[in-house]
mmCIF file of C-alpha atoms in Angstrom:
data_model
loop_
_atom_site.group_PDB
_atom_site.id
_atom_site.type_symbol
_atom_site.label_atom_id
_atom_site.label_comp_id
_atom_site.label_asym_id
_atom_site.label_seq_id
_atom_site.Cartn_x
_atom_site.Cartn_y
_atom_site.Cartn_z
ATOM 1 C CA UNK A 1 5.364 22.661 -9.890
ATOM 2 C CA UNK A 2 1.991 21.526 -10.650
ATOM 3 C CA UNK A 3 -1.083 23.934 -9.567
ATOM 4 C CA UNK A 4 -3.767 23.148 -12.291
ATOM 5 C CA UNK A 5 -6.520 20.723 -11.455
ATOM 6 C CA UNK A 6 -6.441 16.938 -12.444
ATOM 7 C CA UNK A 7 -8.820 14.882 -14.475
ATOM 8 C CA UNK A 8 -9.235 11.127 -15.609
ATOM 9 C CA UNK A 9 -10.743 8.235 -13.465
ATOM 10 C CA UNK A 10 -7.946 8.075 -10.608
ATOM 11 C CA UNK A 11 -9.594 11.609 -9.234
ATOM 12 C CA UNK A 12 -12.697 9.966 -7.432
ATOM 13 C CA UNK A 13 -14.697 10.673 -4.079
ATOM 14 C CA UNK A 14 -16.127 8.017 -2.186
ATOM 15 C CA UNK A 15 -19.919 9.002 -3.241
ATOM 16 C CA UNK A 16 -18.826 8.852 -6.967
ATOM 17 C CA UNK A 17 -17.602 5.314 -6.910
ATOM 18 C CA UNK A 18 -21.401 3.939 -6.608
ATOM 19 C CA UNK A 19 -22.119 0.610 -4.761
ATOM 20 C CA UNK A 20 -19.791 -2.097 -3.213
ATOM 21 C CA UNK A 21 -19.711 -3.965 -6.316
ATOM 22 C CA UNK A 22 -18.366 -1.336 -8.190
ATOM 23 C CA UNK A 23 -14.967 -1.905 -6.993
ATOM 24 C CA UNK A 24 -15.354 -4.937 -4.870
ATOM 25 C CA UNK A 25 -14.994 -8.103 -6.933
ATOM 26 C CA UNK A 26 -16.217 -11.270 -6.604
ATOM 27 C CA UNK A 27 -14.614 -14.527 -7.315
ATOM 28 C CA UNK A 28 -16.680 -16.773 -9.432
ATOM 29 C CA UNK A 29 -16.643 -20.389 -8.183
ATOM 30 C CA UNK A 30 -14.867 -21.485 -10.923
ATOM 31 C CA UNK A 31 -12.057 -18.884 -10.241
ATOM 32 C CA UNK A 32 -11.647 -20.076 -6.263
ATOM 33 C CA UNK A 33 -11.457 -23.490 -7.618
ATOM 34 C CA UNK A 34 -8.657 -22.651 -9.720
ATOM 35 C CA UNK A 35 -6.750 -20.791 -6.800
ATOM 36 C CA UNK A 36 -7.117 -23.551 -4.016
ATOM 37 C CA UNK A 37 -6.225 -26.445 -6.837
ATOM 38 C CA UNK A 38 -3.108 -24.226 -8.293
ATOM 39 C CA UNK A 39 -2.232 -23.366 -4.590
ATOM 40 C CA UNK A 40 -2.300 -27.127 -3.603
ATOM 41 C CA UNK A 41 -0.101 -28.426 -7.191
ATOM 42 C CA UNK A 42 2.180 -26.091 -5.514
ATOM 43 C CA UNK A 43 2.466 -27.894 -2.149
ATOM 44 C CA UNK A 44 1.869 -31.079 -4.056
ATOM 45 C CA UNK A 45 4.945 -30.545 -6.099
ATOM 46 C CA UNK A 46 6.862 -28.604 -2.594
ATOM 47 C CA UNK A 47 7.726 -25.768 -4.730
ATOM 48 C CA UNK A 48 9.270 -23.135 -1.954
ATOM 49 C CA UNK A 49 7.294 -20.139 -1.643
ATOM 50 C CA UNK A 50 9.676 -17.623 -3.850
ATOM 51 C CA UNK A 51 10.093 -19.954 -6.438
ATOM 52 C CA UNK A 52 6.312 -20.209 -7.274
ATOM 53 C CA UNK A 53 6.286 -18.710 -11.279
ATOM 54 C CA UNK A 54 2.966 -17.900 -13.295
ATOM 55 C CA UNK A 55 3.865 -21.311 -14.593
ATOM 56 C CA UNK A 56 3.821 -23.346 -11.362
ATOM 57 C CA UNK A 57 0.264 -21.663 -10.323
ATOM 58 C CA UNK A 58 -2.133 -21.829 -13.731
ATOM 59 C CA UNK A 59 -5.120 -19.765 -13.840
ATOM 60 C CA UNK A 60 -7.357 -20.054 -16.737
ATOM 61 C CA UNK A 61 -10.466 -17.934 -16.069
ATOM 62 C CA UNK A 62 -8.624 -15.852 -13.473
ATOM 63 C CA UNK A 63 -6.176 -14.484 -15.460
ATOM 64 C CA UNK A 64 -8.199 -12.417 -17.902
ATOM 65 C CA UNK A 65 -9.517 -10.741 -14.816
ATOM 66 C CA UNK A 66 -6.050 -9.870 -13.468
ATOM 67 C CA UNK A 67 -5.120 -8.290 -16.786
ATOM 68 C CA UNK A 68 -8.057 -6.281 -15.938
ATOM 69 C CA UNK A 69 -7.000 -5.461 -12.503
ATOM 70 C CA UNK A 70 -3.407 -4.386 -13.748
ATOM 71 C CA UNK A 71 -5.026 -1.523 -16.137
ATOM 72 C CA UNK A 72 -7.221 -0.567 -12.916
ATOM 73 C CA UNK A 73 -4.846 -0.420 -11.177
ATOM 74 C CA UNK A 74 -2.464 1.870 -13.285
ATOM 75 C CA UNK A 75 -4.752 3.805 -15.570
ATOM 76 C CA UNK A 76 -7.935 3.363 -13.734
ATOM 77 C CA UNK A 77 -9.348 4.135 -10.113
ATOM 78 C CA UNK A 78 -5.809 2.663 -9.091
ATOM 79 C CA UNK A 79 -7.673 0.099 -6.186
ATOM 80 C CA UNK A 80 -9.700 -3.247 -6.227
ATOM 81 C CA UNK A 81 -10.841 -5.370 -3.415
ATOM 82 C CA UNK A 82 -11.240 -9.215 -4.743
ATOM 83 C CA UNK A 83 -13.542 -11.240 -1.905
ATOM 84 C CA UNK A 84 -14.879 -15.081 -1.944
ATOM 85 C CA UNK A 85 -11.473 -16.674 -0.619
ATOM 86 C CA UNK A 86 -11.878 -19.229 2.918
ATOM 87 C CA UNK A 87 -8.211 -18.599 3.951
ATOM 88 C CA UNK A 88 -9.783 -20.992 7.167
ATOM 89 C CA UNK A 89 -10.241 -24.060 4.799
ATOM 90 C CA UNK A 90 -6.808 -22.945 3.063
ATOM 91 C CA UNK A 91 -4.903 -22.750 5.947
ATOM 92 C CA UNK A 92 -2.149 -20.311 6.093
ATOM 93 C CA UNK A 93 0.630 -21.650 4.739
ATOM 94 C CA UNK A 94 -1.584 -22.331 1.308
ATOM 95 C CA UNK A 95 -2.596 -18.440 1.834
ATOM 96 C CA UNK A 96 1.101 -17.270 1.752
ATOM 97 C CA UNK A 97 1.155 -19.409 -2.025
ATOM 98 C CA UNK A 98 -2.541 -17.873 -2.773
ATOM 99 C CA UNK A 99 -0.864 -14.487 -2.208
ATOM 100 C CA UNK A 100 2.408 -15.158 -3.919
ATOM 101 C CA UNK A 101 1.330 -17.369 -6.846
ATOM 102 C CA UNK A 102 -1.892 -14.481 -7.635
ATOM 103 C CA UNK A 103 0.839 -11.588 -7.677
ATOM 104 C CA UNK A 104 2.958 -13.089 -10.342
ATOM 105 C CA UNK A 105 -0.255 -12.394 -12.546
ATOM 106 C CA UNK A 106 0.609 -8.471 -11.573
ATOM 107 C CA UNK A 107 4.085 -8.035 -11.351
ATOM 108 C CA UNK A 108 7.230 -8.364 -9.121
ATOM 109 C CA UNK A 109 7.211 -8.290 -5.476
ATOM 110 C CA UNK A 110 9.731 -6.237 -3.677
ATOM 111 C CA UNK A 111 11.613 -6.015 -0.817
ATOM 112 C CA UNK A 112 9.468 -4.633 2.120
ATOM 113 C CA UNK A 113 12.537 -3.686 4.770
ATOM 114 C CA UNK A 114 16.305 -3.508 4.825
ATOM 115 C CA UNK A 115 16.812 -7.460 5.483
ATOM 116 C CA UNK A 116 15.018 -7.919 2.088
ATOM 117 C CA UNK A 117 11.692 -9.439 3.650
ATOM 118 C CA UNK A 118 9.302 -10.472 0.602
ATOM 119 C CA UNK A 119 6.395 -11.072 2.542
ATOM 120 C CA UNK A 120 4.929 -9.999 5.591
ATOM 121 C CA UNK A 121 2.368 -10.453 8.473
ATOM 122 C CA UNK A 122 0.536 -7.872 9.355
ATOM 123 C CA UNK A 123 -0.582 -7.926 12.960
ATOM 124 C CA UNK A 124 0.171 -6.972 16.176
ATOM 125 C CA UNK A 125 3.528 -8.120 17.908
ATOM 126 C CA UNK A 126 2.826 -5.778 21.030
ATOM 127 C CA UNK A 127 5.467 -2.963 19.385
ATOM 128 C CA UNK A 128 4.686 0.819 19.414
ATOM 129 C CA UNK A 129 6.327 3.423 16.659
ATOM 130 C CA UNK A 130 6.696 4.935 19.970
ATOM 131 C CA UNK A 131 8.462 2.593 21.886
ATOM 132 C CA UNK A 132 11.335 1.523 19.068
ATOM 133 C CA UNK A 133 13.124 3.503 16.518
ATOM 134 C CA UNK A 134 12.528 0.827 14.461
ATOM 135 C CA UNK A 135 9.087 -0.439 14.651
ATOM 136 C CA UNK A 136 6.777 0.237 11.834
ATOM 137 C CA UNK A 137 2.988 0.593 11.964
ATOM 138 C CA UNK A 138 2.208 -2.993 10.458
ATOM 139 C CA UNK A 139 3.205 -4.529 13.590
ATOM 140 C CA UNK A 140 1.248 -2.398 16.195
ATOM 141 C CA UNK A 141 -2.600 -2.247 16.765
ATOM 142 C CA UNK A 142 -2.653 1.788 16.605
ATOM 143 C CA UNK A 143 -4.485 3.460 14.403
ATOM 144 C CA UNK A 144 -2.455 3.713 10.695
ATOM 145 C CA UNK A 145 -3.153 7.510 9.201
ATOM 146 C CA UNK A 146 -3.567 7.689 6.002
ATOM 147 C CA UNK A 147 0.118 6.914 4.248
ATOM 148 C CA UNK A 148 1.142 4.500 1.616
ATOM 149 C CA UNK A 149 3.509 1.464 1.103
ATOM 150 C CA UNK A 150 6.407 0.182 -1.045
ATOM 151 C CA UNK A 151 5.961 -0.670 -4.415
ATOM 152 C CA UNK A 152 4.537 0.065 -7.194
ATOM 153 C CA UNK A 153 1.427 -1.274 -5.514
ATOM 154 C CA UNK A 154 0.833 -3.014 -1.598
ATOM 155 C CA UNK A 155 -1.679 -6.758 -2.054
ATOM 156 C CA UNK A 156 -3.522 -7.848 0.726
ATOM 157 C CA UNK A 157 -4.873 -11.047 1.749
ATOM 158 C CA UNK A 158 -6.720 -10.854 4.974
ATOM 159 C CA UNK A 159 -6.738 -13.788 6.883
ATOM 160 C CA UNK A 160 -8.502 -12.773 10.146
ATOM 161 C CA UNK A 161 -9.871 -9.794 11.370
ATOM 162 C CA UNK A 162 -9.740 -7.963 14.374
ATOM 163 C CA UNK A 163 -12.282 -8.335 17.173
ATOM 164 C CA UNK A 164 -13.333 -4.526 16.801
ATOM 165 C CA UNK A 165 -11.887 -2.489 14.714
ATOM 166 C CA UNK A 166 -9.031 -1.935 11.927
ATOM 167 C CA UNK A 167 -11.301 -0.659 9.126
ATOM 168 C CA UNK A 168 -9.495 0.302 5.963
ATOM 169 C CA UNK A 169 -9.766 3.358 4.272
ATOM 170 C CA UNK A 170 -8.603 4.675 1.077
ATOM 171 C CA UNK A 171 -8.284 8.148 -0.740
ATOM 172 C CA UNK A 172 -7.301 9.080 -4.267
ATOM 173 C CA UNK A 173 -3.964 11.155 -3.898
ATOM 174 C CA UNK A 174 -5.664 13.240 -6.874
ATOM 175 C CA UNK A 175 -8.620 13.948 -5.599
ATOM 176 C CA UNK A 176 -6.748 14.965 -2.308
ATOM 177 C CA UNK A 177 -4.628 16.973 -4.295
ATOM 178 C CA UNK A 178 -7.473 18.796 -6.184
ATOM 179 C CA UNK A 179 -9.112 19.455 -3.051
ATOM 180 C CA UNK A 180 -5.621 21.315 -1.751
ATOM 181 C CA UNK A 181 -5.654 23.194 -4.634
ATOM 182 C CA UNK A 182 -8.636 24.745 -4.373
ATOM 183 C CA UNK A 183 -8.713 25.736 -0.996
ATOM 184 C CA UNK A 184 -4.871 26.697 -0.486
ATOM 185 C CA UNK A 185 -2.946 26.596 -3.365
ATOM 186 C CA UNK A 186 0.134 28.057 -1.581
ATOM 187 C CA UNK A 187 0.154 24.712 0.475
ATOM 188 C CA UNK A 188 -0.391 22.535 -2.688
ATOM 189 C CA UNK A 189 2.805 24.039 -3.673
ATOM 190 C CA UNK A 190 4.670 23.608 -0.261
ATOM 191 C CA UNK A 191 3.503 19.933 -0.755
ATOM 192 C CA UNK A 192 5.661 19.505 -3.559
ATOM 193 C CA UNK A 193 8.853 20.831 -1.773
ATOM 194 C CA UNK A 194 10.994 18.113 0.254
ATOM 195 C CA UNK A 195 9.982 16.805 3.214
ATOM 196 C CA UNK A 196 12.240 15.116 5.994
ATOM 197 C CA UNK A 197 11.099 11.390 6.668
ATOM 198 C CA UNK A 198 12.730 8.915 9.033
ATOM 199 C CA UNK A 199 13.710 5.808 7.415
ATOM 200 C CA UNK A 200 13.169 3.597 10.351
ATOM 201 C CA UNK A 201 17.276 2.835 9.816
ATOM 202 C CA UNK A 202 17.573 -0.999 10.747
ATOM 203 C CA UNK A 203 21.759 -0.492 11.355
ATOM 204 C CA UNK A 204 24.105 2.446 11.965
ATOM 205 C CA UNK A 205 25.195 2.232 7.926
ATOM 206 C CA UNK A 206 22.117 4.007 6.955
ATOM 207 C CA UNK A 207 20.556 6.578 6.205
ATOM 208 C CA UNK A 208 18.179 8.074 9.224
ATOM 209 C CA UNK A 209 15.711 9.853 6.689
ATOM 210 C CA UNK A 210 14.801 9.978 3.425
ATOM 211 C CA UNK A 211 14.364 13.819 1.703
ATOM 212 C CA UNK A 212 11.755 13.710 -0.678
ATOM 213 C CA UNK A 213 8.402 16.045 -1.587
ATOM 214 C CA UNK A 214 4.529 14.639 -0.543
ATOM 215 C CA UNK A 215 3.528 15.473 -3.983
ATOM 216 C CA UNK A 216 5.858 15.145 -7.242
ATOM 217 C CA UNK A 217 4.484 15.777 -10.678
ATOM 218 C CA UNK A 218 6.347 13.521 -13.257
ATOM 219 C CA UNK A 219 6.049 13.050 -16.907
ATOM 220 C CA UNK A 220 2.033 13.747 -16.779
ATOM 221 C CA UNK A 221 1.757 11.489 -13.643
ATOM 222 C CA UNK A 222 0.501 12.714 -9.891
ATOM 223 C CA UNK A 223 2.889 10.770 -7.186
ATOM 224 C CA UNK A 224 2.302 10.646 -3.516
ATOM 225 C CA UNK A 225 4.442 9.600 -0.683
ATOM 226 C CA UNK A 226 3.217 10.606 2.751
ATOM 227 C CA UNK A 227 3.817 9.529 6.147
ATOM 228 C CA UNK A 228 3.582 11.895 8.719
ATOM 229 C CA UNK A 229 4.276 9.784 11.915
ATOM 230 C CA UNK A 230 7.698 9.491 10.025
ATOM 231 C CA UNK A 231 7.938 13.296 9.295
ATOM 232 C CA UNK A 232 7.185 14.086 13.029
ATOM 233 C CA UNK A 233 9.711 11.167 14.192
ATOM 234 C CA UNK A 234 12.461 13.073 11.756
ATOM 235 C CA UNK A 235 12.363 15.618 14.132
ATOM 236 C CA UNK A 236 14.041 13.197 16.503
ATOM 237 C CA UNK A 237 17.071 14.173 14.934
ATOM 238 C CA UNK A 238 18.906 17.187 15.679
ATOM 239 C CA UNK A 239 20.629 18.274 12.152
ATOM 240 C CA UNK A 240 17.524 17.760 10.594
ATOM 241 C CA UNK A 241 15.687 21.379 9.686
ATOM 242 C CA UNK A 242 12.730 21.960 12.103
ATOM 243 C CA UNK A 243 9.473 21.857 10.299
ATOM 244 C CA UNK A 244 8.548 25.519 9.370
ATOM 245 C CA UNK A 245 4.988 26.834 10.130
ATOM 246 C CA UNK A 246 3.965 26.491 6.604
ATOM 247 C CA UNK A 247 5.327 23.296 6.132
ATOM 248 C CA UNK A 248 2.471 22.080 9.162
ATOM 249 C CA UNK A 249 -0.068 24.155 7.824
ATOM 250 C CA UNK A 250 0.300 22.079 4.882
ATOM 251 C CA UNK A 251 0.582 18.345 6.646
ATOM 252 C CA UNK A 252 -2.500 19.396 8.516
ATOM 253 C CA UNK A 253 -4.998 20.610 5.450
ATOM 254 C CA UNK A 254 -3.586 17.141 4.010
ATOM 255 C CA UNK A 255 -4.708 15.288 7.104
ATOM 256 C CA UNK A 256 -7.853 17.018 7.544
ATOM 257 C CA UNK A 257 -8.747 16.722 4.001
ATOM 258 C CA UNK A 258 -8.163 12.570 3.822
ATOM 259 C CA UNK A 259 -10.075 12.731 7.054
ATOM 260 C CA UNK A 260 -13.356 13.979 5.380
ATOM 261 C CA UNK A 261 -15.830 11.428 4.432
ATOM 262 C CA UNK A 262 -16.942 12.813 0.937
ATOM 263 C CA UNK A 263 -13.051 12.356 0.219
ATOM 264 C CA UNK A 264 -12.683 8.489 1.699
ATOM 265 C CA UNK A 265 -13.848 5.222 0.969
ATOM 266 C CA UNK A 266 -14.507 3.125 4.310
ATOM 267 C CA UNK A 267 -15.110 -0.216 4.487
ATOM 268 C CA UNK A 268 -14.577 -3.662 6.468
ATOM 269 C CA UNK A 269 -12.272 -6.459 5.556
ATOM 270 C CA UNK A 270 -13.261 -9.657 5.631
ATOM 271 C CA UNK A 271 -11.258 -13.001 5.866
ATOM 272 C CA UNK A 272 -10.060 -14.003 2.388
ATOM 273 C CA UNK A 273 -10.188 -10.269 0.582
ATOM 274 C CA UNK A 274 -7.335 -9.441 -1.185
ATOM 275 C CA UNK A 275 -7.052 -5.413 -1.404
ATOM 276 C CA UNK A 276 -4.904 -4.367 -4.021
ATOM 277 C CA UNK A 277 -3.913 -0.661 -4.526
ATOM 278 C CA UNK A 278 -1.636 1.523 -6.429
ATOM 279 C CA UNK A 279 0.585 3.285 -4.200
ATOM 280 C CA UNK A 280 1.410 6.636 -6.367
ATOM 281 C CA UNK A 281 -2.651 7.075 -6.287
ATOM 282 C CA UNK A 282 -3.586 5.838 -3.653
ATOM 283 C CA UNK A 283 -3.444 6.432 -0.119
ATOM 284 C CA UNK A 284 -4.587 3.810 2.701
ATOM 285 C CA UNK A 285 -5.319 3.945 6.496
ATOM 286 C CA UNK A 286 -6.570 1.606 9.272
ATOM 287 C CA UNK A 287 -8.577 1.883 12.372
ATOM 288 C CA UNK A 288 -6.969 1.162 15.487
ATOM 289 C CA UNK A 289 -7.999 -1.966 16.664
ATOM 290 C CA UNK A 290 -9.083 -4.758 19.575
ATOM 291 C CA UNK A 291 -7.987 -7.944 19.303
ATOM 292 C CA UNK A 292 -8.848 -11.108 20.490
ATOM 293 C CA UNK A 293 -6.929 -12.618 23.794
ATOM 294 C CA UNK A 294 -6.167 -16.127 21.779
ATOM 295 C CA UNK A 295 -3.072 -15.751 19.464
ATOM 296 C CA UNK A 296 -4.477 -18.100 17.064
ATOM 297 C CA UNK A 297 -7.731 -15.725 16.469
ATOM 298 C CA UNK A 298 -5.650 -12.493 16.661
ATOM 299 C CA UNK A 299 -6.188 -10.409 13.429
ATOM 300 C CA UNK A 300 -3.901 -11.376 10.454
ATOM 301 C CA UNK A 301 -3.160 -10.023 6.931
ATOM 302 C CA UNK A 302 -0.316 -11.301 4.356
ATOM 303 C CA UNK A 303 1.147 -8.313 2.725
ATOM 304 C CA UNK A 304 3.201 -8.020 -0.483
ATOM 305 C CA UNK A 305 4.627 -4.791 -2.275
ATOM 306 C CA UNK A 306 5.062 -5.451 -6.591
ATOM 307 C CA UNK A 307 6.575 -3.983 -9.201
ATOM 308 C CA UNK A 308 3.738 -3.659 -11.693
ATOM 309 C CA UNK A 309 4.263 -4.977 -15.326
ATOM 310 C CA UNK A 310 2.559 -1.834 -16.657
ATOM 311 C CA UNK A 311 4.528 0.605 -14.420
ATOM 312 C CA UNK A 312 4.587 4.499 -14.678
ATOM 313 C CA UNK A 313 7.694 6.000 -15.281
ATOM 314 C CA UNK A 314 9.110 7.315 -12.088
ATOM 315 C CA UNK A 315 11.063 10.024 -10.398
ATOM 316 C CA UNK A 316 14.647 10.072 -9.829
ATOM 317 C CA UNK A 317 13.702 11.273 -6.177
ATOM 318 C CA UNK A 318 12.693 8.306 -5.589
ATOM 319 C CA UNK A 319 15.622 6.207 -6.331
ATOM 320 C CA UNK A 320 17.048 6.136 -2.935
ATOM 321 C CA UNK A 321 13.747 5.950 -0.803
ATOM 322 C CA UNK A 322 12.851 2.628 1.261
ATOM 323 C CA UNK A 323 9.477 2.388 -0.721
ATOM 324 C CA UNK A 324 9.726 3.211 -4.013
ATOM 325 C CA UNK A 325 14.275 2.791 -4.758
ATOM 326 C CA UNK A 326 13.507 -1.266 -5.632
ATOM 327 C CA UNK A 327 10.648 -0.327 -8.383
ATOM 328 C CA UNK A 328 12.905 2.807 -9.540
ATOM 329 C CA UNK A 329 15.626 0.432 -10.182
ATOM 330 C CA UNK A 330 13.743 -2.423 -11.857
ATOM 331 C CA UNK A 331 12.375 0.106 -14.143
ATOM 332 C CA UNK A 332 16.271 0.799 -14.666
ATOM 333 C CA UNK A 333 16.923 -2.957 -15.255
ATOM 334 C CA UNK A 334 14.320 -3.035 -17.785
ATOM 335 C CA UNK A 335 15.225 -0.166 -20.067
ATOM 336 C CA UNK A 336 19.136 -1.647 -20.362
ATOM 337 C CA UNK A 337 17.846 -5.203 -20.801
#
């Protein structure tokens, strides 16, 4: 049980990260030359998609940079935002090799649901976590509390944005976690107790929810994995324990606590950012949002989940969950290899 206060650059508030260009990088002109002329020896050469290698999609003066970005990323503030793509000249099906052929520079990508999806859109296809058992929040327009993704880390690549709305957010988990601490310390320990999630089970063989604590302290490292809509949609089931009075005391300082502006970084997308951020450190959210009426200028993001080459050591608790069980068990792959 961890209940002393953490240190080192992943604990950060909003007003301590400085100006935009701080942690929002970018691209030289050089570097988006090399990205639209590796993306297009790719469709030259009509390598498919998953088959694109570090080798098929050469970066010279990029990839210094993205060895920079994986020690942010683990070891660092744990986020980036890269900016100075036109995903409109692209076109998407050169952004879906932009996206792919830039994360082999960071790690492995991962499966994102139980069919073994490698990449997805994320926009609206008129579903509501409300209206299907299995819907998940990327494909609705509501409003996305703060959570996190698969992965060792989620990447980003924002095609189109919304006509109002869907502004991203992110937190650091230790920051958040400091902050619980030193208001209610009892609930920074209840935090780190399991926690009932529904999996979002995509066929009767599975699993409905994943047990597993919000906060889990593991060889020196802070790890988050929150999701409340899925801890209140848990409930659905009836041999599942009810939520106990402390245990919503807790989800609600969390909430409250991400909510608070000193704690959160806010800022707008814009078409051709890549956001890249470590999912153990991080936590993201999104606006709800207003899209346009035309389905061709509806809002649009390409998401991956990786395994990072310069992953943390994880958990075994999270060797069966939906986000985190892939990454556990590369990790295992690479210690007997």
């Amino acid at each position: 049980m961890l209940l002393t206060k953490l240190e080192g650059p992943g604990v950060w508030r909003s007003e301590e990260l400085g100006p935009q260009e701080n942690w929002c990088q970018r691209l030289t002109d050089t570097e988006i030359q090399e990205v639209v002329a590796a993306a297009r020896h790719c469709e030259s050469r009509d390598i498919p998609l998953f088959e694109i290698t570090k080798d098929d999609f050469p970066l010279a003066a990029l990839a210094e940079r993205f060895q920079r970005i994986q020690q942010e990323l683990e070891g660092g503030r744990g986020f980036t935002v890269l900016r100075g793509l036109d995903p409109a000249s692209l076109g998407a099906e050169s952004c879906k090799r932009v996206i792919w052929g830039l994360a082999q520079y960071l790690g492995t990508p991962e499966p994102q649901d139980r069919t073994g999806s490698l990449l997805h859109s994320v926009t609206n296809t008129g579903k509501t976590i409300a209206s299907s058992d299995t819907a998940r929040g990327y494909e609705t327009d509501d409003e996305l509390k703060f959570h996190n993704d698969g992965g060792d880390v989620f990447m980003l690549l924002c095609l189109r944005t919304a006509k109002e709305g869907g502004i991203s957010k992110l937190v650091s988990a230790a920051a958040l976690f400091n902050a619980i601490l030193e208001e209610r310390p009892d609930l920074a320990a209840v935090l780190q107790q399991p926690f009932y999630f529904d999996s979002r089970a995509q066929n009767l063989n599975e699993n409905n929810v994943q047990v597993v604590p919000i906060f889990t302290e593991h060889l020196g490292y802070l790890n988050v994995l929150y999701k409340r809509r899925y801890i209140v949609t848990a409930q659905r089931f009836p041999d599942i324990p009810r939520l106990t009075p402390q245990q919503t005391e807790a989800l609600d300082i969390f909430d409250r606590l991400c909510a608070d502006p000193a704690l959160q970084l806010a800022f707008s997308m814009q078409p051709g950012d890549i956001q890249i951020g470590n999912n153990y450190s991080i936590l993201h959210s999104r606006t709800k949002y207003v899209d346009y009426d035309e389905p061709e200028l509806r809002r649009h993001l390409y998401r991956l989940w990786l395994t990072l080459e310069n992953s943390r050591p994880l958990p075994e608790v999270f060797a069966t969950t939906r986000e985190f069980g892939p990454s556990y068990a590369r990790r295992q792959q690479r210690a007997s290899a």
